[in-house]
XYZ file of N, CA and C in Angstrom:
645
model
N 2.257 20.328 -2.566
C 3.407 20.056 -1.723
C 2.991 19.086 -0.615
N 3.794 18.065 -0.434
C 3.457 17.040 0.553
C 4.328 17.120 1.806
N 5.600 17.492 1.640
C 6.563 17.424 2.737
C 7.103 18.816 3.053
N 6.989 19.201 4.311
C 7.371 20.544 4.739
C 8.507 20.454 5.755
N 9.657 21.033 5.407
C 10.804 21.101 6.317
C 10.863 22.516 6.892
N 10.755 22.633 8.198
C 10.774 23.937 8.852
C 12.085 24.157 9.597
N 12.622 25.351 9.479
C 13.608 25.831 10.431
C 12.860 26.125 11.734
N 13.584 26.237 12.838
C 12.922 26.520 14.122
C 13.043 27.988 14.517
N 14.271 28.422 14.836
C 14.474 29.784 15.332
C 14.178 30.810 14.245
N 13.272 31.727 14.530
C 12.950 32.780 13.579
C 11.942 32.385 12.524
N 11.550 31.112 12.526
C 10.558 30.622 11.559
C 9.310 30.146 12.296
N 9.475 29.155 13.142
C 8.379 28.704 14.000
C 8.324 29.529 15.288
N 9.493 29.743 15.873
C 9.568 30.380 17.190
C 10.206 31.755 17.124
N 9.619 32.670 17.874
C 10.187 34.004 18.042
C 11.219 33.915 19.160
N 12.432 33.558 18.766
C 13.496 33.283 19.737
C 14.625 34.297 19.656
N 14.449 35.333 18.839
C 15.534 36.278 18.613
C 16.036 36.936 19.875
N 15.129 37.460 20.697
C 15.540 38.142 21.918
C 16.210 37.176 22.883
N 15.690 35.961 22.968
C 16.287 34.944 23.837
C 17.715 34.655 23.411
N 17.912 34.463 22.104
C 19.237 34.159 21.588
C 20.215 35.298 21.775
N 19.769 36.515 21.488
C 20.646 37.680 21.636
C 21.093 37.833 23.085
N 20.160 37.763 24.005
C 20.490 37.921 25.422
C 21.435 36.831 25.900
N 21.202 35.595 25.471
C 22.040 34.478 25.916
C 23.448 34.577 25.346
N 23.566 34.959 24.079
C 24.888 35.106 23.461
C 25.664 36.227 24.134
N 25.028 37.361 24.318
C 25.728 38.488 24.929
C 26.135 38.176 26.363
N 25.288 37.472 27.095
C 25.629 37.101 28.473
C 26.798 36.124 28.509
N 26.802 35.158 27.581
C 27.887 34.180 27.536
C 29.209 34.846 27.172
N 29.186 35.725 26.172
C 30.412 36.419 25.770
C 30.918 37.308 26.907
N 30.013 37.976 27.585
C 30.412 38.834 28.704
C 31.050 38.015 29.815
N 30.507 36.844 30.091
C 31.035 36.009 31.174
C 32.436 35.498 30.878
N 32.815 35.502 29.589
C 34.163 35.082 29.197
C 35.046 36.277 28.848
N 34.588 37.481 29.191
C 35.336 38.726 28.951
C 35.690 38.917 27.482
N 34.794 38.477 26.594
C 34.965 38.674 25.161
C 34.249 39.946 24.737
N 34.670 40.499 23.594
C 33.926 41.618 23.029
C 32.502 41.156 22.742
N 31.533 41.914 23.188
C 30.135 41.492 23.081
C 29.578 41.883 21.712
N 29.136 40.915 20.913
C 28.581 41.241 19.593
C 27.255 41.983 19.725
N 27.008 42.904 18.790
C 25.737 43.620 18.838
C 24.614 42.766 18.249
N 23.398 43.231 18.439
C 22.229 42.453 18.016
C 22.225 42.204 16.514
N 22.650 43.193 15.732
C 22.647 43.044 14.274
C 23.582 41.925 13.834
N 24.767 41.862 14.431
C 25.726 40.802 14.103
C 25.170 39.437 14.482
N 24.590 39.349 15.662
C 24.020 38.079 16.120
C 22.906 37.624 15.188
N 22.041 38.545 14.783
C 20.929 38.188 13.901
C 21.421 37.672 12.559
N 22.520 38.240 12.060
C 23.050 37.774 10.781
C 23.429 36.299 10.861
N 24.026 35.897 11.982
C 24.515 34.521 12.114
C 23.456 33.544 12.618
N 22.270 34.036 12.940
C 21.209 33.111 13.324
C 20.848 32.247 12.121
N 20.749 30.971 12.351
C 20.465 30.055 11.252
C 21.591 29.073 11.012
N 22.777 29.370 11.547
C 23.871 28.404 11.477
C 24.270 28.043 12.905
N 24.849 26.874 13.109
C 25.155 26.420 14.469
C 26.130 27.338 15.203
N 25.976 27.400 16.506
C 26.858 28.230 17.319
C 28.303 27.750 17.249
N 28.508 26.485 16.907
C 29.876 25.981 16.756
C 30.632 26.746 15.671
N 29.903 27.297 14.722
C 30.498 28.101 13.651
C 30.396 29.586 13.971
N 29.194 30.036 14.318
C 28.966 31.477 14.479
C 29.762 32.073 15.637
N 29.949 31.325 16.716
C 30.666 31.878 17.862
C 32.128 32.160 17.519
N 32.730 31.312 16.705
C 34.121 31.547 16.309
C 34.230 32.792 15.441
N 33.241 32.995 14.578
C 33.255 34.175 13.717
C 33.018 35.447 14.530
N 32.105 35.383 15.484
C 31.785 36.577 16.269
C 32.856 36.925 17.298
N 33.731 35.979 17.611
C 34.762 36.228 18.621
C 36.140 36.472 18.014
N 36.226 36.499 16.675
C 37.525 36.752 16.039
C 38.081 38.097 16.518
N 39.422 38.184 16.724
C 40.467 37.182 16.445
C 40.816 36.312 17.655
N 39.955 36.270 18.657
C 40.249 35.484 19.853
C 40.450 34.009 19.496
N 41.452 33.413 20.115
C 41.743 31.996 19.896
C 41.397 31.203 21.158
N 40.592 30.167 20.986
C 40.175 29.327 22.110
C 40.933 28.006 22.113
N 41.142 27.462 23.303
C 41.455 26.043 23.365
C 40.141 25.299 23.160
N 40.230 24.034 22.860
C 39.022 23.242 22.651
C 38.146 23.248 23.901
N 38.776 23.130 25.056
C 38.031 23.104 26.320
C 37.356 24.444 26.586
N 38.069 25.545 26.318
C 37.489 26.877 26.524
C 36.272 27.094 25.631
N 36.388 26.659 24.391
C 35.279 26.867 23.459
C 34.059 26.055 23.880
N 34.303 24.838 24.326
C 33.194 24.011 24.818
C 32.513 24.672 26.021
N 33.308 25.315 26.874
C 32.744 26.004 28.036
C 31.889 27.193 27.603
N 32.336 27.907 26.564
C 31.557 29.035 26.044
C 30.222 28.553 25.480
N 30.252 27.471 24.718
C 29.016 26.919 24.159
C 28.055 26.504 25.267
N 28.591 25.853 26.297
C 27.732 25.411 27.396
C 27.175 26.605 28.167
N 27.998 27.642 28.310
C 27.531 28.849 28.983
C 26.348 29.451 28.237
N 26.455 29.511 26.909
C 25.334 30.009 26.108
C 24.089 29.166 26.331
N 24.243 27.851 26.275
C 23.077 26.966 26.430
C 22.424 27.144 27.805
N 23.257 27.343 28.823
C 22.717 27.547 30.170
C 21.942 28.861 30.252
N 22.529 29.925 29.692
C 21.833 31.215 29.697
C 20.540 31.130 28.886
N 20.604 30.467 27.731
C 19.419 30.351 26.873
C 18.284 29.654 27.621
N 18.624 28.558 28.279
C 17.584 27.810 29.000
C 16.998 28.639 30.144
N 17.818 29.496 30.749
C 17.314 30.326 31.849
C 16.379 31.423 31.354
N 16.527 31.813 30.070
C 15.696 32.877 29.509
C 14.475 32.357 28.754
N 14.528 31.114 28.282
C 13.524 30.671 27.303
C 12.099 30.644 27.852
N 11.929 30.303 29.105
C 10.570 30.253 29.652
C 9.899 31.620 29.642
N 10.715 32.663 29.772
C 10.166 34.017 29.826
C 9.996 34.634 28.439
N 10.925 34.337 27.523
C 10.963 35.086 26.269
C 10.616 34.282 25.019
N 10.734 32.966 25.047
C 10.508 32.160 23.850
C 9.014 31.989 23.600
N 8.588 32.220 22.357
C 7.168 32.078 22.028
C 7.013 31.710 20.560
N 5.829 31.227 20.205
C 5.505 30.983 18.804
C 5.133 32.298 18.137
N 5.462 32.421 16.857
C 4.929 33.544 16.100
C 3.418 33.367 15.957
N 2.708 34.479 15.972
C 1.257 34.429 15.804
C 0.895 33.738 14.496
N -0.003 32.778 14.576
C -0.476 32.091 13.383
C 0.242 30.803 13.058
N 1.365 30.540 13.725
C 2.128 29.321 13.420
C 1.345 28.071 13.814
N 0.799 28.049 15.016
C 0.098 26.837 15.450
C -1.097 26.554 14.548
N -1.815 27.592 14.157
C -2.959 27.416 13.268
C -2.526 26.845 11.921
N -1.385 27.318 11.421
C -0.869 26.802 10.148
C -0.483 25.333 10.266
N 0.152 24.963 11.374
C 0.544 23.568 11.581
C -0.677 22.666 11.698
N -1.695 23.145 12.384
C -2.942 22.375 12.488
C -3.534 22.148 11.101
N -3.600 23.207 10.304
C -4.162 23.108 8.953
C -3.377 22.120 8.095
N -2.058 22.232 8.119
C -1.227 21.342 7.303
C -1.377 19.893 7.756
N -1.396 19.676 9.064
C -1.553 18.316 9.587
C -2.899 17.723 9.194
N -3.942 18.528 9.285
C -5.283 18.047 8.931
C -5.408 17.731 7.444
N -4.498 18.307 6.651
C -4.487 18.039 5.217
C -3.416 17.016 4.831
N -3.014 16.216 5.814
C -2.128 15.063 5.601
C -0.753 15.428 5.049
N -0.233 16.578 5.466
C 1.124 16.947 5.094
C 2.109 16.318 6.085
N 3.282 15.978 5.595
C 4.357 15.491 6.456
C 5.188 16.686 6.910
N 5.279 16.887 8.210
C 5.975 18.045 8.760
C 7.240 17.614 9.493
N 8.325 18.357 9.248
C 9.623 18.065 9.853
C 10.257 19.374 10.323
N 11.216 19.264 11.234
C 12.035 20.410 11.620
C 13.493 20.069 11.354
N 14.191 20.984 10.686
C 15.630 20.856 10.450
C 16.272 22.114 11.025
N 16.991 21.958 12.127
C 17.457 23.116 12.888
C 18.956 23.082 13.137
N 19.503 24.275 13.410
C 20.901 24.381 13.812
C 21.072 24.229 15.317
N 19.974 24.044 16.047
C 20.053 23.772 17.479
C 20.418 22.308 17.704
N 20.976 21.998 18.857
C 21.134 20.601 19.253
C 19.753 19.976 19.410
N 19.654 18.705 19.092
C 18.350 18.044 19.080
C 17.676 18.050 20.452
N 18.448 17.945 21.527
C 17.843 17.929 22.864
C 17.164 19.264 23.169
N 17.837 20.371 22.830
C 17.246 21.697 23.034
C 16.055 21.901 22.119
N 16.177 21.426 20.884
C 15.103 21.567 19.905
C 13.837 20.862 20.378
N 13.988 19.623 20.800
C 12.829 18.853 21.265
C 12.224 19.496 22.513
N 13.082 19.958 23.423
C 12.581 20.621 24.633
C 11.762 21.865 24.272
N 12.280 22.677 23.356
C 11.580 23.906 22.971
C 10.285 23.622 22.227
N 10.294 22.660 21.324
C 9.067 22.297 20.609
C 7.997 21.817 21.578
N 8.427 21.046 22.576
C 7.489 20.544 23.581
C 6.946 21.684 24.443
N 7.841 22.588 24.863
C 7.416 23.739 25.668
C 6.364 24.572 24.945
N 6.527 24.698 23.633
C 5.631 25.537 22.839
C 4.374 24.798 22.393
N 4.289 23.510 22.724
C 3.085 22.740 22.441
C 2.905 22.328 20.998
N 4.012 22.187 20.253
C 3.889 21.831 18.833
C 4.702 20.596 18.445
N 5.344 19.951 19.397
C 6.184 18.793 19.074
C 5.396 17.703 18.355
N 4.153 17.512 18.761
C 3.350 16.410 18.222
C 2.978 16.587 16.752
N 3.163 17.773 16.201
C 2.833 17.993 14.793
C 3.884 17.405 13.844
N 5.078 17.113 14.360
C 6.198 16.784 13.486
C 6.502 15.290 13.450
N 6.685 14.810 12.240
C 7.012 13.401 12.012
C 8.407 13.085 12.535
N 9.325 14.044 12.388
C 10.697 13.882 12.871
C 11.357 15.249 12.944
N 12.380 15.350 13.791
C 13.167 16.582 13.885
C 14.643 16.213 13.834
N 15.432 17.121 13.273
C 16.877 16.901 13.174
C 17.599 18.143 13.679
N 18.540 17.932 14.601
C 19.365 19.014 15.119
C 20.775 18.943 14.571
N 21.578 19.946 14.924
C 22.929 20.043 14.370
C 23.837 18.908 14.823
N 23.502 18.271 15.948
C 24.315 17.167 16.445
C 24.048 15.862 15.701
N 23.081 15.879 14.770
C 22.720 14.662 14.040
C 23.183 14.675 12.587
N 23.941 15.690 12.206
C 24.434 15.774 10.828
C 25.947 15.947 10.831
N 26.558 15.513 9.745
C 28.012 15.669 9.618
C 28.370 17.082 9.205
N 27.578 17.647 8.291
C 27.834 18.990 7.784
C 26.646 19.896 8.102
N 26.950 21.057 8.677
C 25.912 21.988 9.105
C 25.303 22.749 7.931
N 24.156 23.411 8.182
C 23.607 24.350 7.208
C 24.709 25.321 6.780
N 24.763 25.670 5.496
C 23.787 25.425 4.428
C 23.960 24.101 3.677
N 24.781 23.187 4.205
C 24.865 21.855 3.593
C 23.506 21.161 3.721
N 23.166 20.282 2.782
C 21.826 19.687 2.751
C 21.649 18.440 3.602
N 22.617 18.129 4.463
C 22.611 16.847 5.172
C 21.305 16.559 5.915
N 20.762 17.557 6.617
C 19.556 17.333 7.405
C 18.369 16.934 6.556
N 18.152 17.672 5.468
C 17.050 17.343 4.559
C 17.297 15.999 3.896
N 18.514 15.786 3.433
C 18.827 14.528 2.745
C 18.566 13.321 3.639
N 18.908 13.446 4.920
C 18.697 12.331 5.853
C 17.217 11.997 5.979
N 16.381 13.022 6.024
C 14.937 12.796 6.145
C 14.340 12.263 4.852
N 14.803 12.787 3.730
C 14.339 12.292 2.423
C 14.652 10.808 2.284
N 15.870 10.429 2.682
C 16.276 9.021 2.572
C 15.501 8.137 3.550
N 15.374 8.591 4.787
C 14.740 7.759 5.818
C 13.261 7.522 5.536
N 12.581 8.561 5.059
C 11.127 8.460 4.883
C 10.712 8.316 3.416
N 11.714 8.124 2.549
C 11.455 7.889 1.121
C 10.577 8.998 0.534
N 11.022 10.229 0.735
C 10.278 11.401 0.288
C 10.711 11.817 -1.113
N 9.819 12.458 -1.818
C 10.126 12.994 -3.140
C 10.552 14.456 -3.009
N 11.786 14.809 -3.405
C 12.214 16.210 -3.317
C 11.292 17.169 -4.062
N 10.739 16.735 -5.177
C 9.890 17.641 -5.968
C 8.573 17.951 -5.256
N 8.212 17.137 -4.259
C 7.003 17.374 -3.465
C 7.343 17.906 -2.076
N 8.549 18.476 -1.946
C 9.040 18.904 -0.635
C 9.476 20.365 -0.679
N 9.417 21.013 0.486
C 9.792 22.426 0.561
C 10.488 22.725 1.884
N 11.546 23.533 1.806
C 12.261 24.015 2.989
C 11.803 25.429 3.288
N 11.419 25.677 4.529
C 10.863 26.963 4.941
C 11.747 27.557 6.030
N 12.269 28.765 5.803
C 13.137 29.360 6.800
C 13.265 30.861 6.669
N 13.800 31.475 7.729
C 13.934 32.932 7.782
C 15.330 33.411 7.438
N 16.255 32.489 7.182
C 17.647 32.855 6.941
C 18.116 32.346 5.582
N 19.087 33.047 5.019
C 19.619 32.641 3.712
C 20.191 31.234 3.775
N 20.689 30.820 4.934
C 21.280 29.489 5.063
C 20.226 28.395 4.892
N 18.997 28.682 5.312
C 17.898 27.728 5.118
C 17.598 27.551 3.636
N 17.559 28.664 2.916
C 17.252 28.618 1.489
C 18.378 27.945 0.716
N 19.617 28.231 1.098
C 20.763 27.589 0.449
C 20.747 26.088 0.687
N 20.387 25.678 1.888
C 20.282 24.256 2.196
C 19.208 23.598 1.347
N 18.049 24.237 1.252
C 16.968 23.677 0.451
C 17.351 23.503 -1.001
N 18.001 24.516 -1.556
C 18.424 24.425 -2.959
C 19.442 23.306 -3.143
N 20.371 23.186 -2.189
C 21.386 22.134 -2.280
C 20.766 20.744 -2.203
N 19.627 20.637 -1.506
C 18.939 19.345 -1.375
C 17.987 19.075 -2.534
N 17.791 20.068 -3.393
C 16.922 19.875 -4.547
C 15.441 19.942 -4.241
N 15.084 20.643 -3.139
C 13.667 20.810 -2.801
C 13.260 22.254 -3.082
N 11.966 22.513 -3.048
C 11.482 23.885 -3.177
C 11.898 24.675 -1.936
N 11.903 26.005 -2.065
C 12.308 26.843 -0.938
C 11.296 27.959 -0.709
N 11.140 28.314 0.558
C 10.240 29.402 0.944
C 10.913 30.246 2.018
N 11.146 31.511 1.717
C 11.660 32.432 2.708
C 10.522 33.078 3.477
N 10.723 33.290 4.776
C 9.723 33.981 5.591
C 10.341 35.275 6.117
N 9.552 36.343 6.089
C 10.111 37.664 6.368
C 9.947 38.116 7.812
N 9.448 37.231 8.683
C 9.213 37.643 10.074
C 10.354 37.237 11.002
N 11.475 36.766 10.445
C 12.574 36.296 11.279
C 13.816 37.159 11.214
N 14.984 36.519 11.177
C 16.259 37.212 11.354
C 16.711 38.006 10.138
N 16.560 37.452 8.926
C 17.134 38.087 7.742
C 16.115 38.945 7.010
N 16.600 40.041 6.417
C 15.695 40.992 5.779
C 15.258 40.513 4.398
N 14.275 41.208 3.848
C 13.678 40.809 2.574
C 14.701 40.823 1.445
N 15.556 41.832 1.424
C 16.557 41.935 0.352
C 17.483 40.724 0.364
N 17.942 40.336 1.545
C 18.830 39.171 1.659
C 18.128 37.900 1.206
N 16.880 37.736 1.618
C 16.127 36.540 1.235
C 15.869 36.512 -0.269
N 15.504 37.646 -0.843
C 15.242 37.708 -2.286
C 16.483 37.372 -3.095
N 17.658 37.713 -2.560
C 18.905 37.448 -3.289
C 19.139 35.962 -3.504
N 18.503 35.117 -2.680
C 18.629 33.665 -2.825
C 17.604 33.094 -3.803
N 16.722 33.946 -4.319
C 15.710 33.553 -5.307
C 14.890 32.330 -4.864
N 14.241 32.446 -3.706
C 13.398 31.329 -3.253
C 12.180 31.171 -4.153
N 11.605 29.993 -4.142
C 10.393 29.751 -4.928
C 9.213 30.538 -4.375
N 9.215 30.748 -3.066
C 8.161 31.516 -2.409
C 8.811 32.462 -1.404
N 8.190 33.597 -1.187
C 8.610 34.529 -0.141
C 7.330 35.057 0.503
N 7.138 34.746 1.780
C 5.864 35.073 2.421
C 6.080 35.947 3.652
N 5.063 36.744 3.969
C 5.165 37.696 5.074
C 4.198 37.407 6.208
N 3.542 36.258 6.152
C 2.583 35.903 7.203
C 2.493 34.391 7.334
N 2.472 33.864 8.569
C 2.322 32.417 8.746
C 1.068 31.850 8.095
N 0.029 32.657 7.944
C -1.194 32.158 7.310
C -0.946 31.722 5.870
N 0.093 32.301 5.253
C 0.386 31.966 3.854
C 1.088 30.616 3.720
N 1.510 30.038 4.847
C 2.063 28.681 4.810
C 1.012 27.682 4.352
N -0.238 28.028 4.554
C -1.334 27.131 4.180
C -1.664 27.203 2.694
N -0.980 28.100 1.974
C -1.324 28.335 0.576
C -0.158 28.091 -0.374
N 0.857 27.382 0.080
C 2.040 27.182 -0.757
C 1.774 26.257 -1.932
N 0.704 25.513 -1.889
C 0.335 24.651 -3.019
C -0.353 25.435 -4.126
N -0.772 26.664 -3.818
C -1.635 27.391 -4.749
C -0.855 28.393 -5.571
């Protein structure tokens, strides 16, 4: 495998608690029913532009109100990230190994690119990646393959030598739609049963196994 596409939240970064706290705080500030952690975890992996509407049903927003809710979440998230956001153990070592073995590394995330780049930089891993793509840079969100397709086209990559790595079913669905290999990771938001149902090419339970996907 030559080209590695990583999801960010729940795959590279342990951001679950940060996301849950920020979502619940934003919903509370708008007097909405507060989603529980299990519901929030299910929707991790797709952009908040989609998940927030699903979690707030049947509430109807004006466009301006919804934009305010999204911004409220982003503000709360940024206020929590310095305290709670961290890399999963073993991720940096895996990225070092892959980079030293001349692999092309990318991030395809449902976060906005500005937040994604800020978080990658905060965690000290931005320099490992050839390029990153956020939800604001694609026409169709995960599980559509737009993010992977854009990188394949821009860098003239071979799908058969590429793999999408993520903790959510939406990551695996995106990878399959793009015609690349897929790898589910069990240390993030979605459980093993859900990941297995997508029939990924690989299913791993430790970041150290990212170094062995060729074997």
